[in-house]
Tab-separated table of C-alpha atoms in Angstrom:
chain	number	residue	atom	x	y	z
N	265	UNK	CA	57.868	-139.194	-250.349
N	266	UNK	CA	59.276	-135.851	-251.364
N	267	UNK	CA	57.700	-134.263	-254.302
N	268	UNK	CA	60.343	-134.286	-257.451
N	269	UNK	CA	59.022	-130.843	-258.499
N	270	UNK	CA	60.292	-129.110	-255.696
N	271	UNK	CA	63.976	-130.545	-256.482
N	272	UNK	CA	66.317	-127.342	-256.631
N	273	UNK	CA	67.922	-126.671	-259.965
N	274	UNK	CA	69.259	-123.543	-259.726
N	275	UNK	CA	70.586	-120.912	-256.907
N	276	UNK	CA	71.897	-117.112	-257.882
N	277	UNK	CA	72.426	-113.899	-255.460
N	278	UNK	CA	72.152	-111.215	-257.228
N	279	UNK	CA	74.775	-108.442	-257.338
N	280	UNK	CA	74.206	-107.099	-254.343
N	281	UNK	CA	72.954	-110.285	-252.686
N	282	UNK	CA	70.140	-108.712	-251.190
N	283	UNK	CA	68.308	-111.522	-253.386
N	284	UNK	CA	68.738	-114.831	-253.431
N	285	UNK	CA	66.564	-116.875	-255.982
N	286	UNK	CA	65.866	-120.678	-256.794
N	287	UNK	CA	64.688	-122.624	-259.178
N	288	UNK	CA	63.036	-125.742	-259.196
N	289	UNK	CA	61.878	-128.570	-261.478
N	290	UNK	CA	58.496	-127.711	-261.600
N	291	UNK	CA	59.009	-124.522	-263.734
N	292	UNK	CA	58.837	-122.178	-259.942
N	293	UNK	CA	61.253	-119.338	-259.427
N	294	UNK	CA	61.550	-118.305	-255.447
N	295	UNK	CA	63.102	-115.117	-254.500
N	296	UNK	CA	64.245	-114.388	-251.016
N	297	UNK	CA	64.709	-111.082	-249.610
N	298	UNK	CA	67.370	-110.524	-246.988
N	299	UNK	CA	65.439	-108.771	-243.720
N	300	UNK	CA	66.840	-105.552	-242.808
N	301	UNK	CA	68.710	-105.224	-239.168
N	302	UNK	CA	66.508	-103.468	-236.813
N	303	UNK	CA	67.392	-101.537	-234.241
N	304	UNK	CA	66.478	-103.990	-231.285
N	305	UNK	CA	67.444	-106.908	-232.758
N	306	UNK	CA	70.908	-105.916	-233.936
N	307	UNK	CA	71.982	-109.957	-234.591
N	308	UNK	CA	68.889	-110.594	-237.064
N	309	UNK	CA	70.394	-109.167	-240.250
N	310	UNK	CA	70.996	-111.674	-242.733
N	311	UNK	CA	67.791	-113.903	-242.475
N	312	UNK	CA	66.102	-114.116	-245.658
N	313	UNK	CA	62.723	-114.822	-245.893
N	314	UNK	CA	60.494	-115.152	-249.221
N	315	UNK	CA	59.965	-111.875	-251.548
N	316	UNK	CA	58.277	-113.403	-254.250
N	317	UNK	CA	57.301	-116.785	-255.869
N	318	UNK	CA	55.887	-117.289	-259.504
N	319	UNK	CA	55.718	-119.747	-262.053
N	320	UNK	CA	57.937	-119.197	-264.714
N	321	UNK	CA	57.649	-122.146	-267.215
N	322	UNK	CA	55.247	-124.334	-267.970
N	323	UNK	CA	55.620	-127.981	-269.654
N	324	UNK	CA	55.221	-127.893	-273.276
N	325	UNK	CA	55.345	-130.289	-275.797
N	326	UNK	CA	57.216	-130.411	-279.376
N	327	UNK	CA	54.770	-131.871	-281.682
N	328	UNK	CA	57.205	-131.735	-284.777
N	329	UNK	CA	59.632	-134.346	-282.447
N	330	UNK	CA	57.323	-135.191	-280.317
N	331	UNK	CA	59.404	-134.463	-277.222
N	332	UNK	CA	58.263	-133.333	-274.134
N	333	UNK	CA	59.636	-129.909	-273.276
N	334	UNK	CA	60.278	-130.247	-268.957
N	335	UNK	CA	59.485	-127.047	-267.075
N	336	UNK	CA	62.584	-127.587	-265.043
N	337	UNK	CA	64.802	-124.480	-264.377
N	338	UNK	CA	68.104	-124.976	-265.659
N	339	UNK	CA	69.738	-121.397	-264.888
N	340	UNK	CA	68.601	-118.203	-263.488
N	341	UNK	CA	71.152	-115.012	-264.136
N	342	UNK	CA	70.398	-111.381	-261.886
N	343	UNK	CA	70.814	-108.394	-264.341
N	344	UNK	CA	72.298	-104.965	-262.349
N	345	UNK	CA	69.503	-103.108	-260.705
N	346	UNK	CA	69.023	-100.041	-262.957
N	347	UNK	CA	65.632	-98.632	-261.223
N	348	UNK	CA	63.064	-100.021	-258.111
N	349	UNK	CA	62.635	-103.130	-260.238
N	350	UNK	CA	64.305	-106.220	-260.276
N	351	UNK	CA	65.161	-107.954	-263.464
N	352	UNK	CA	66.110	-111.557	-263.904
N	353	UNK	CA	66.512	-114.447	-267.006
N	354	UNK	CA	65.552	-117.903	-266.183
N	355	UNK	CA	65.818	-120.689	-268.522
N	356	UNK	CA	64.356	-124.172	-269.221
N	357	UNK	CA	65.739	-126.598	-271.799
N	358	UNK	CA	64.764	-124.329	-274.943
N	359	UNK	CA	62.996	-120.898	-274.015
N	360	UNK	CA	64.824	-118.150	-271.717
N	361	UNK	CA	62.442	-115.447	-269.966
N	362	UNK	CA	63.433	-111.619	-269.143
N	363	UNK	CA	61.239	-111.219	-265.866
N	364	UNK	CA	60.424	-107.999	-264.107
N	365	UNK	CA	59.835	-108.267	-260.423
N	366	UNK	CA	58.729	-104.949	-258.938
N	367	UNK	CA	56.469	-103.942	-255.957
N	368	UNK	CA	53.290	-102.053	-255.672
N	369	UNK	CA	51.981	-100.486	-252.489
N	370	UNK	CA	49.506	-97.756	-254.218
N	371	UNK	CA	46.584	-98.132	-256.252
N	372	UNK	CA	44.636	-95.887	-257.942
N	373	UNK	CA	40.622	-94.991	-256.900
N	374	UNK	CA	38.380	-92.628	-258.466
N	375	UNK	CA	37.876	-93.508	-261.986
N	376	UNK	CA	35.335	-92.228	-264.348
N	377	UNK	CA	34.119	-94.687	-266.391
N	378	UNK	CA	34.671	-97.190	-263.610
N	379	UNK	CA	33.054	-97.756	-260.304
N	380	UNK	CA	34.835	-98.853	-257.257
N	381	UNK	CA	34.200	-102.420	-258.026
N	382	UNK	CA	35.934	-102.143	-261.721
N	383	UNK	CA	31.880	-102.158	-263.368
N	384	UNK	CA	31.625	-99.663	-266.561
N	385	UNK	CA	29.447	-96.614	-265.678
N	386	UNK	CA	26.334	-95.735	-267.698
N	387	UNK	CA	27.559	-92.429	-269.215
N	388	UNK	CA	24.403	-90.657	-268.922
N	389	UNK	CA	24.997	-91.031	-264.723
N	390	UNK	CA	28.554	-88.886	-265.357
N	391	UNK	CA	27.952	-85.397	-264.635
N	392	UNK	CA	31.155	-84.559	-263.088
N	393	UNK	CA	35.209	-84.939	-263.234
N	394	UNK	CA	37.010	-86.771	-260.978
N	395	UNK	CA	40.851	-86.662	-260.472
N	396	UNK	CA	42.017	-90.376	-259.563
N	397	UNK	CA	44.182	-90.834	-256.660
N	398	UNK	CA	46.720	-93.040	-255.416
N	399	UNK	CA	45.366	-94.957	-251.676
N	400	UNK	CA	48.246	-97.225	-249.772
N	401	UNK	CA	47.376	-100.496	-249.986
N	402	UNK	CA	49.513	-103.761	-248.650
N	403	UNK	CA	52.683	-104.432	-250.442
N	404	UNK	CA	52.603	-106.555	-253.360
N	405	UNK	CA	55.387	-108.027	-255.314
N	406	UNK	CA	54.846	-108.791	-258.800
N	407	UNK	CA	56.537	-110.584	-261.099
N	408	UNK	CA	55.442	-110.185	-265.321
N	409	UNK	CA	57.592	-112.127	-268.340
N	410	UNK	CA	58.954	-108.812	-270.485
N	411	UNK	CA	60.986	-111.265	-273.261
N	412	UNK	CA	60.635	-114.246	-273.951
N	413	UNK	CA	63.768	-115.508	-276.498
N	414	UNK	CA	62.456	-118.700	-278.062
N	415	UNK	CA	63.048	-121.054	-281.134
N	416	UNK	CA	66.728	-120.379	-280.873
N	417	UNK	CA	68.103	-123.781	-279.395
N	418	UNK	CA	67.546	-127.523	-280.930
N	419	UNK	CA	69.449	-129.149	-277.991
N	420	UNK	CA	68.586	-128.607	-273.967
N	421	UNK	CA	70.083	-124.927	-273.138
N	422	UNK	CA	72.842	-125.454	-270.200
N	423	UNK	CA	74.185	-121.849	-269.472
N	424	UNK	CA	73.298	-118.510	-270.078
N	425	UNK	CA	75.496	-115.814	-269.110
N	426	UNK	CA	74.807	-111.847	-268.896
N	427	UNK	CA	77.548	-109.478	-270.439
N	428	UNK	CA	79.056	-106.902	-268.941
N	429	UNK	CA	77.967	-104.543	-271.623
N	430	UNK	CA	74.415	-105.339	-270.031
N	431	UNK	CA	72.832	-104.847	-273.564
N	432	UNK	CA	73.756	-108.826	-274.425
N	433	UNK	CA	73.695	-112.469	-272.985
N	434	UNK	CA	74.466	-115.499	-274.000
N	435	UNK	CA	72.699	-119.346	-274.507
N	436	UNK	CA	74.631	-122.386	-274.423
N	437	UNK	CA	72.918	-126.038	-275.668
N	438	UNK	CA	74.915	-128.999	-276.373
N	439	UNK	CA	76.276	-127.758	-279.819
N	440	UNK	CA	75.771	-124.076	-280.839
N	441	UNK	CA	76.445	-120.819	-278.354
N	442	UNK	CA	74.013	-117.588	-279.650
N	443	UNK	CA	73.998	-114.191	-278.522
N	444	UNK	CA	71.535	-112.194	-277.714
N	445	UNK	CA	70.148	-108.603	-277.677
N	446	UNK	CA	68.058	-107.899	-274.697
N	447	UNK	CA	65.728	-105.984	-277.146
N	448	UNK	CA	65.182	-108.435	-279.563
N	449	UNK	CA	63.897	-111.457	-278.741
N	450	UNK	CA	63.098	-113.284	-282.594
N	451	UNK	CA	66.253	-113.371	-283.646
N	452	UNK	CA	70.058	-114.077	-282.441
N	453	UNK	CA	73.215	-114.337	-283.322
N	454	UNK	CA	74.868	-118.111	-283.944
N	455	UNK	CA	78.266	-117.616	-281.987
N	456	UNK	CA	79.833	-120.789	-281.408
N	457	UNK	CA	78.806	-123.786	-283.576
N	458	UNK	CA	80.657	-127.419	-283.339
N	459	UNK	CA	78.018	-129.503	-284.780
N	460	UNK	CA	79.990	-131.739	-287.416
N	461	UNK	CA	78.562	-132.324	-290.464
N	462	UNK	CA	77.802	-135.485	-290.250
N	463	UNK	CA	76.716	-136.750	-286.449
N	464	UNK	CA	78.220	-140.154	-286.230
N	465	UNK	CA	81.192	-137.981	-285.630
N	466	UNK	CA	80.450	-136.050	-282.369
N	467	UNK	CA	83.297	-136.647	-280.009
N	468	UNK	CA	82.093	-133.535	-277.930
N	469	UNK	CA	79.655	-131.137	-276.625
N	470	UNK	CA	79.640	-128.207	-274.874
N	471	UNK	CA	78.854	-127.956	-271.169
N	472	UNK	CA	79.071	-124.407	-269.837
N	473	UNK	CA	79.773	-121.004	-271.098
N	474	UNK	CA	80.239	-117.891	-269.234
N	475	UNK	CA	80.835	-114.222	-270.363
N	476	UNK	CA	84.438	-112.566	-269.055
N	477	UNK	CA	83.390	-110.467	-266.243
N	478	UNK	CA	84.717	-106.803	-267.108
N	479	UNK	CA	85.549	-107.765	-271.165
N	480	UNK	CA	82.374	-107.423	-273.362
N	481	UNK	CA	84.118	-109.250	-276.604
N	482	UNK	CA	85.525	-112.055	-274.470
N	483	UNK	CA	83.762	-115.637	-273.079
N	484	UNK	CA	84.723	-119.314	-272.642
N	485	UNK	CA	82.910	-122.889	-272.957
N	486	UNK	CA	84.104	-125.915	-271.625
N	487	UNK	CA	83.822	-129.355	-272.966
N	488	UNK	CA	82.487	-132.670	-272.898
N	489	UNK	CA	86.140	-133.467	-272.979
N	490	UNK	CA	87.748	-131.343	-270.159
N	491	UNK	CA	89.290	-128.885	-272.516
N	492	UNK	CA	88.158	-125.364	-271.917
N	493	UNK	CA	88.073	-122.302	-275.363
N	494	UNK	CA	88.878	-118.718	-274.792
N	495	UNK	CA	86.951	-116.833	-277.727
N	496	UNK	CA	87.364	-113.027	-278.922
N	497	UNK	CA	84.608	-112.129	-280.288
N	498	UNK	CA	86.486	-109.442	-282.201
N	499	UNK	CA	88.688	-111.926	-283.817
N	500	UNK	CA	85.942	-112.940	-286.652
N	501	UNK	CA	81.679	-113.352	-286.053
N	502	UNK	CA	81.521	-116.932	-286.133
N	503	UNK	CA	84.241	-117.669	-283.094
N	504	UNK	CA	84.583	-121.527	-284.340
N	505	UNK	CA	88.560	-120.347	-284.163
N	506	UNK	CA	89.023	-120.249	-280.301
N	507	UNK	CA	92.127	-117.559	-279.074
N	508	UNK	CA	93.092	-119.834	-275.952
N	509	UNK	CA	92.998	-123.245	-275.611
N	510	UNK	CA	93.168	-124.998	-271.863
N	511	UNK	CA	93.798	-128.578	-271.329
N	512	UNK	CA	96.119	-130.527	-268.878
N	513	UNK	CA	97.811	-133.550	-270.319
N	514	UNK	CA	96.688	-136.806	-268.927
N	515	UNK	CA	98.224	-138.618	-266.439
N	516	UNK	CA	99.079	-142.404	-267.581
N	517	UNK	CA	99.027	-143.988	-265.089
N	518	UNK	CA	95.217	-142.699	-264.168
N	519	UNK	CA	93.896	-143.868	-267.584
N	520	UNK	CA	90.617	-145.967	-267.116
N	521	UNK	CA	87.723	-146.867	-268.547
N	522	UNK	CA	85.939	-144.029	-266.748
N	523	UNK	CA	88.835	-141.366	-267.644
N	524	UNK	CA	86.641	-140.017	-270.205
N	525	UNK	CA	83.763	-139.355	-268.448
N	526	UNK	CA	85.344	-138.226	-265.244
N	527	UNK	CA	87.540	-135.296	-267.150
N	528	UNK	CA	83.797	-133.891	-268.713
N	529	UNK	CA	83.547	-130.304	-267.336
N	530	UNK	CA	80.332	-130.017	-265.414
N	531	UNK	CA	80.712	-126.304	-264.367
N	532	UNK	CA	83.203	-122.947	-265.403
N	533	UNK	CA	83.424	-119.543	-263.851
N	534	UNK	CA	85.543	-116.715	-264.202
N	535	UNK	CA	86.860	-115.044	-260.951
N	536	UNK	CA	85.375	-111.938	-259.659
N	537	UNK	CA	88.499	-110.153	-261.134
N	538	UNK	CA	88.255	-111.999	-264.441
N	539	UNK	CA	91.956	-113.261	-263.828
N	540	UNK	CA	91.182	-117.000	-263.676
N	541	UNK	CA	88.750	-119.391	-264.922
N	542	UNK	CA	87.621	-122.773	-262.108
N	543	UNK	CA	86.152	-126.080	-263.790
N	544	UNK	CA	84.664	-128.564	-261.865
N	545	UNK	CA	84.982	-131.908	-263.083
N	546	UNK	CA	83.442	-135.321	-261.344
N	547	UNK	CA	86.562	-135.968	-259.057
N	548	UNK	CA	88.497	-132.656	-258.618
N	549	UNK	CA	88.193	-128.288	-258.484
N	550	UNK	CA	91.134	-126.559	-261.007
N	551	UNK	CA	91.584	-123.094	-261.322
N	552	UNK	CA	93.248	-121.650	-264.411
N	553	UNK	CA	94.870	-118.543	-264.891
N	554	UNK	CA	94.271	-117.033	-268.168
N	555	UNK	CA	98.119	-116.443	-268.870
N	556	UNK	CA	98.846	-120.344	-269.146
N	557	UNK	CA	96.931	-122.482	-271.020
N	558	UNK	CA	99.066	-126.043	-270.879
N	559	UNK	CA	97.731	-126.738	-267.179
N	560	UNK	CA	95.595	-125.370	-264.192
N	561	UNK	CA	97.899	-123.752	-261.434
N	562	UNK	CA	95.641	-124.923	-258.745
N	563	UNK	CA	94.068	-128.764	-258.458
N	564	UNK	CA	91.698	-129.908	-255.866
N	565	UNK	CA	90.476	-133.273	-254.632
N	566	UNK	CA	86.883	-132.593	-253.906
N	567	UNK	CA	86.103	-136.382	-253.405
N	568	UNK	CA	89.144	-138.288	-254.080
N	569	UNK	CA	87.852	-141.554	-251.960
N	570	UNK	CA	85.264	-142.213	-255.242
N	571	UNK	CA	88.186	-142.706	-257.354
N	572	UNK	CA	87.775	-146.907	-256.237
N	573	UNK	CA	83.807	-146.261	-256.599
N	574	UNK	CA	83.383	-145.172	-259.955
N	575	UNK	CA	82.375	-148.638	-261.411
N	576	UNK	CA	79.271	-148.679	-259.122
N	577	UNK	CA	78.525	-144.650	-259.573
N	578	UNK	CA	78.511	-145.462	-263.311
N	579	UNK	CA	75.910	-148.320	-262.701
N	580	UNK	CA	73.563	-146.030	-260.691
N	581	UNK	CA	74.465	-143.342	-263.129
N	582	UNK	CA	75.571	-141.182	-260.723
N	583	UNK	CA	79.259	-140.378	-262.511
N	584	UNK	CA	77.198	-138.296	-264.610
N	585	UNK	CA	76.155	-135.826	-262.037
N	586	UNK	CA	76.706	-131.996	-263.070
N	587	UNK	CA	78.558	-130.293	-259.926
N	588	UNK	CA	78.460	-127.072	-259.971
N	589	UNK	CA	81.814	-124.486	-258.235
N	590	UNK	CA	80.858	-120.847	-257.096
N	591	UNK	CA	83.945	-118.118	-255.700
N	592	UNK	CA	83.579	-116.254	-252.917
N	593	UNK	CA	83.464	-112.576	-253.226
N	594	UNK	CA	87.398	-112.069	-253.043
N	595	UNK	CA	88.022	-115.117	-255.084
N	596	UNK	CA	89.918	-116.193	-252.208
N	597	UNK	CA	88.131	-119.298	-251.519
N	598	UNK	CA	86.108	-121.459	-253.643
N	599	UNK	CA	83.058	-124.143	-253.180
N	600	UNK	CA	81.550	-127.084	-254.416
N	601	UNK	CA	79.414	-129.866	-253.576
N	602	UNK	CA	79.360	-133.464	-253.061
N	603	UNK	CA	77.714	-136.319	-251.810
N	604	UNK	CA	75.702	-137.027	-248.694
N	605	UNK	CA	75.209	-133.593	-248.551
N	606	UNK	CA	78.624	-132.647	-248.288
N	607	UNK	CA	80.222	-129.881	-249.438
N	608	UNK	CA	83.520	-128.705	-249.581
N	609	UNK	CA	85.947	-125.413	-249.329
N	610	UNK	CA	89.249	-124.592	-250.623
N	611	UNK	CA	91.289	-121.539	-249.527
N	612	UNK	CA	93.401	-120.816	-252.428
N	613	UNK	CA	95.838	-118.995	-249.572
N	614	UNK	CA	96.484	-121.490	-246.809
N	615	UNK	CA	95.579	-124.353	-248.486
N	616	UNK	CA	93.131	-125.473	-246.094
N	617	UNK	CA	90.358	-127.296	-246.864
N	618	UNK	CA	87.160	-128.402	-245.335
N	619	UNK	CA	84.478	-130.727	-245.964
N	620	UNK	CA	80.944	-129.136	-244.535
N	621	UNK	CA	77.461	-130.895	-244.290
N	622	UNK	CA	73.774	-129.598	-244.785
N	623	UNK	CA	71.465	-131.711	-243.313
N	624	UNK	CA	68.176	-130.671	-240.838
N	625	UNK	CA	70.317	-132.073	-237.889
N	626	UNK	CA	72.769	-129.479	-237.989
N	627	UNK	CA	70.413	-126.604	-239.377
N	628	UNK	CA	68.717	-124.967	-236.384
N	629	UNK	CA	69.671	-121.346	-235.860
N	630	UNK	CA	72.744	-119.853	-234.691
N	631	UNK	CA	74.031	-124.132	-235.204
N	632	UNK	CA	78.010	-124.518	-235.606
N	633	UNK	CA	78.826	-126.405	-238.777
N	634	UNK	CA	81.224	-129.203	-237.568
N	635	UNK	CA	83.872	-130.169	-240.306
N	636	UNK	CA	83.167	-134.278	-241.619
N	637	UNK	CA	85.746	-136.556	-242.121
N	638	UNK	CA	85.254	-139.580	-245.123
N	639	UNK	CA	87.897	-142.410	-243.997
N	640	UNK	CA	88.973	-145.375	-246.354
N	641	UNK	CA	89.685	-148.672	-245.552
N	642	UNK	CA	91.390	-149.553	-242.314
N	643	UNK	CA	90.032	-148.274	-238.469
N	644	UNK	CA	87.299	-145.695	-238.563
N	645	UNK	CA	87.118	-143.021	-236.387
N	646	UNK	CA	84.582	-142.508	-233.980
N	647	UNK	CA	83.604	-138.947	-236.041
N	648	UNK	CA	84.919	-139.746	-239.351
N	649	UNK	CA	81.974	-141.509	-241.972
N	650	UNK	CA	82.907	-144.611	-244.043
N	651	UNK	CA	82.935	-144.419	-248.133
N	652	UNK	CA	80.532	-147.283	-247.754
N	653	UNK	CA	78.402	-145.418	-245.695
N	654	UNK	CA	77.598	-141.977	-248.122
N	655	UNK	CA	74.429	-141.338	-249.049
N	656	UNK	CA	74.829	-141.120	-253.208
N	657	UNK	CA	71.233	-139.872	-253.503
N	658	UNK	CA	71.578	-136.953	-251.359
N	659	UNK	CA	73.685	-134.805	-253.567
N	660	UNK	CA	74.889	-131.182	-253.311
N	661	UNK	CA	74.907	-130.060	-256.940
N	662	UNK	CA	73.649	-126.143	-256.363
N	663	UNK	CA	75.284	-123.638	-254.489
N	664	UNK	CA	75.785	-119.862	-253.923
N	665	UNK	CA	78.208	-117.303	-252.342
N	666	UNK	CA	77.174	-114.093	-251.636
N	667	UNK	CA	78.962	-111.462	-253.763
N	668	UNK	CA	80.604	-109.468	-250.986
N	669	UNK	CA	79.900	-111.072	-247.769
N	670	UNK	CA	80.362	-114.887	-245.841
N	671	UNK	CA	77.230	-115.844	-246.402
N	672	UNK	CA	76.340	-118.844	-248.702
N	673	UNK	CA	73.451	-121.072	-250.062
N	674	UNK	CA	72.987	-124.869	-250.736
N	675	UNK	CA	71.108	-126.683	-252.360
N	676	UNK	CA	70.322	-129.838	-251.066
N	677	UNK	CA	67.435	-131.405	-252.711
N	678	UNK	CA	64.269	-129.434	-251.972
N	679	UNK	CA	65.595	-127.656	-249.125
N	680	UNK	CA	67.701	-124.548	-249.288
N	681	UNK	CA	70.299	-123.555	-246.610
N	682	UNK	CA	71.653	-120.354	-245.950
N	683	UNK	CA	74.916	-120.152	-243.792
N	684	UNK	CA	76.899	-117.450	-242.949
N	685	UNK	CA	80.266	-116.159	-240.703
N	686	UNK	CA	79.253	-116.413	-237.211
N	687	UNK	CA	78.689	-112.821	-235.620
N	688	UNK	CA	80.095	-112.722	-232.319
């Protein structure tokens, strides 16, 4: 039986992906540290091993609602290293934490009020001065809360996002979007609010947001109802008015009873070169660019074979599963996951795709990922796997690319998996 509190929620490189951290439903944040390449082992480099573990949230409960607040990790964002420390926000449902993970090999000896073993000196025994010295001691990494931004959110927090003016972020819940100021953690600013008046008529909520990548005024949110907002936050304070507004027409002849809840954005990111936005909805992958706002210039099938399933996913509630999409550092290629521990690829260039698996069986060192094939209906190939067949509870929902190199992590479950190019 696996334990549910070591379920991944979250994976983020940071900017130099010499860190790779994860999250987890029982409040944990991991960070791995990517070894160094030595000089006699020249085909070692890119193993990462664990830097640093700590407990970042802890259950709480909301005795005005009585609700119990989960621990869970829904996001963790890197900021730029600025110094030897390492800082990161992590959120759970309602409270985001500024943490500061740094490492100590010294530590001071010699004090004067102080024995070695930390006991308070009788004064009268002082007779001289001692200068206190740094001794080498083993490396340690530690990891202390500097902000904690609370009471801002009434619904579950799904995003936050870091701005590139590195002063600011952002937190998304269901209904409201605030910013805040790294410095100030009891107030923030109400940026985005769609909660109508009265409740019986929500028709939408808001399911990611992300900062523009090089533009400090700009961001977008998707949508409960595939649409995707554009906002300038120099336009007016409150940015209720979006500037841009993307949504594709529906197709007829797809309409269903599921068409709703299939077009529901799950995930958005900008490109690297803040260019294009990608949304990941339950069935397909569209990328955007920001010059054309009637429809996506790129659609892709990530799991097209469901399209016949979605009466049984919606019994075992699994249409409502939140896939994330990541870029690769050129924005040449993107990723996303999918069942049965699939996940896919998409080279915008050639147009090839591929459909990749992260299981133990294919995990050992140095293994070759062989492409999967799903087949429908009619004679099944010896390698290909029926629809029937897919495992819906093993479900790829988390994933990573490194920010400059082919390297990339998965989340699958509780375990993590770290691929990369092979090195000949």
């Amino acid at each position: 039986t696996q334990n549910s509190t070591d379920i991944i929620s979250t994976v983020e490189f940071n900017h130099t992906g010499e860190l790779l951290a994860t999250g987890d439903k029982g409040g944990r944040v991991v960070i791995f540290q990517r070894e160094q390449e030595s000089k006699n082992q020249v085909h070692r480099r890119g193993e990462y091993n664990v830097y640093s573990t700590f407990q970042s949230h802890e259950p709480e409960f909301d005795y005005l609602k009585s609700l119990e607040i989960e621990e869970k990790i829904n996001k963790i964002r890197w900021l730029p290293q600025q110094n030897a420390a390492y800082f990161l926000l992590s959120t759970n449902d309602k409270t985001v934490k500024l943490w500061k993970v740094s490492e100590r090999d010294k530590r001071p000896e010699g004090y004067n009020l102080k024995d070695e073993e930390g006991r308070l000196r009788d004064p009268a025994t002082i007779t001289t001065l001692r200068v206190p010295v740094l001794r080498p001691m083993d490396l340690m990494v530690e990891a202390t809360p500097r902000r904690v931004f609370a009471n801002a959110h009434t619904y579950h927090i799904n995003s936050i996002s870091v701005n590139s003016d590195y002063e600011t972020y952002m937190s998304a819940d269901d209904l409201r979007i605030n910013l805040w100021n790294f410095e100030i953690t009891n107030q923030s600013f109400n940026i985005v609010d769609i909660k109508p008046a009265n409740m019986e008529e929500l028709t939408e909520v808001i399911t990611a947001a992300e900062f523009h990548p090089h533009h400090c005024n700009t961001f977008v949110y998707s949508s409960s109802k595939g649409t995707i907002r554009l906002c300038d936050m120099r336009a007016s304070a409150l940015c209720d008015r979006h500037t841009k507004f993307f949504e594709e027409p529906e197709d007829p002849s797809n309409r269903s009873f599921f068409s709703e809840i299939i077009s529901s954005i799950s995930d958005v990111k900008f490109s690297h070169s803040g260019r294009y936005i990608m949304t990941r909805d339950y069935l397909t992958v569209k990328v955007w660019d920001l010059n054309m706002e009637n429809r996506p210039i790129e659609t892709y099938q990530v799991h097209d074979y469901l399209r016949s399933k979605l009466c049984s996913l919606y019994e075992n509630d699994c249409i409502f599963d939140k896939f994330e999409c990541v870029w690769n550092g050129s924005d040449s290629v993107i990723m996303t996951g999918s069942y049965n521990n699939f996940f896919r690829m998409f080279d915008r260039n050639t147009k090839r795709d591929v459909t990749l698996e992260a299981s133990r069986e294919n995990s050992k060192p140095r293994a070759i990922l062989k492409p999967r094939k799903v087949c429908v209906g009619g004679k099944r190939r010896k390698d290909e796997i029926s629809v029937d067949s897919l495992d819906f509870s093993k479900k790829i929902l988390h994933t990573a690319w490194h920010p400059s190199e082919n390297i990339i992590a998965v989340a699958a479950t509780n375990n993590l998996y770290i691929f990369q190019d092979k090195v000949n």
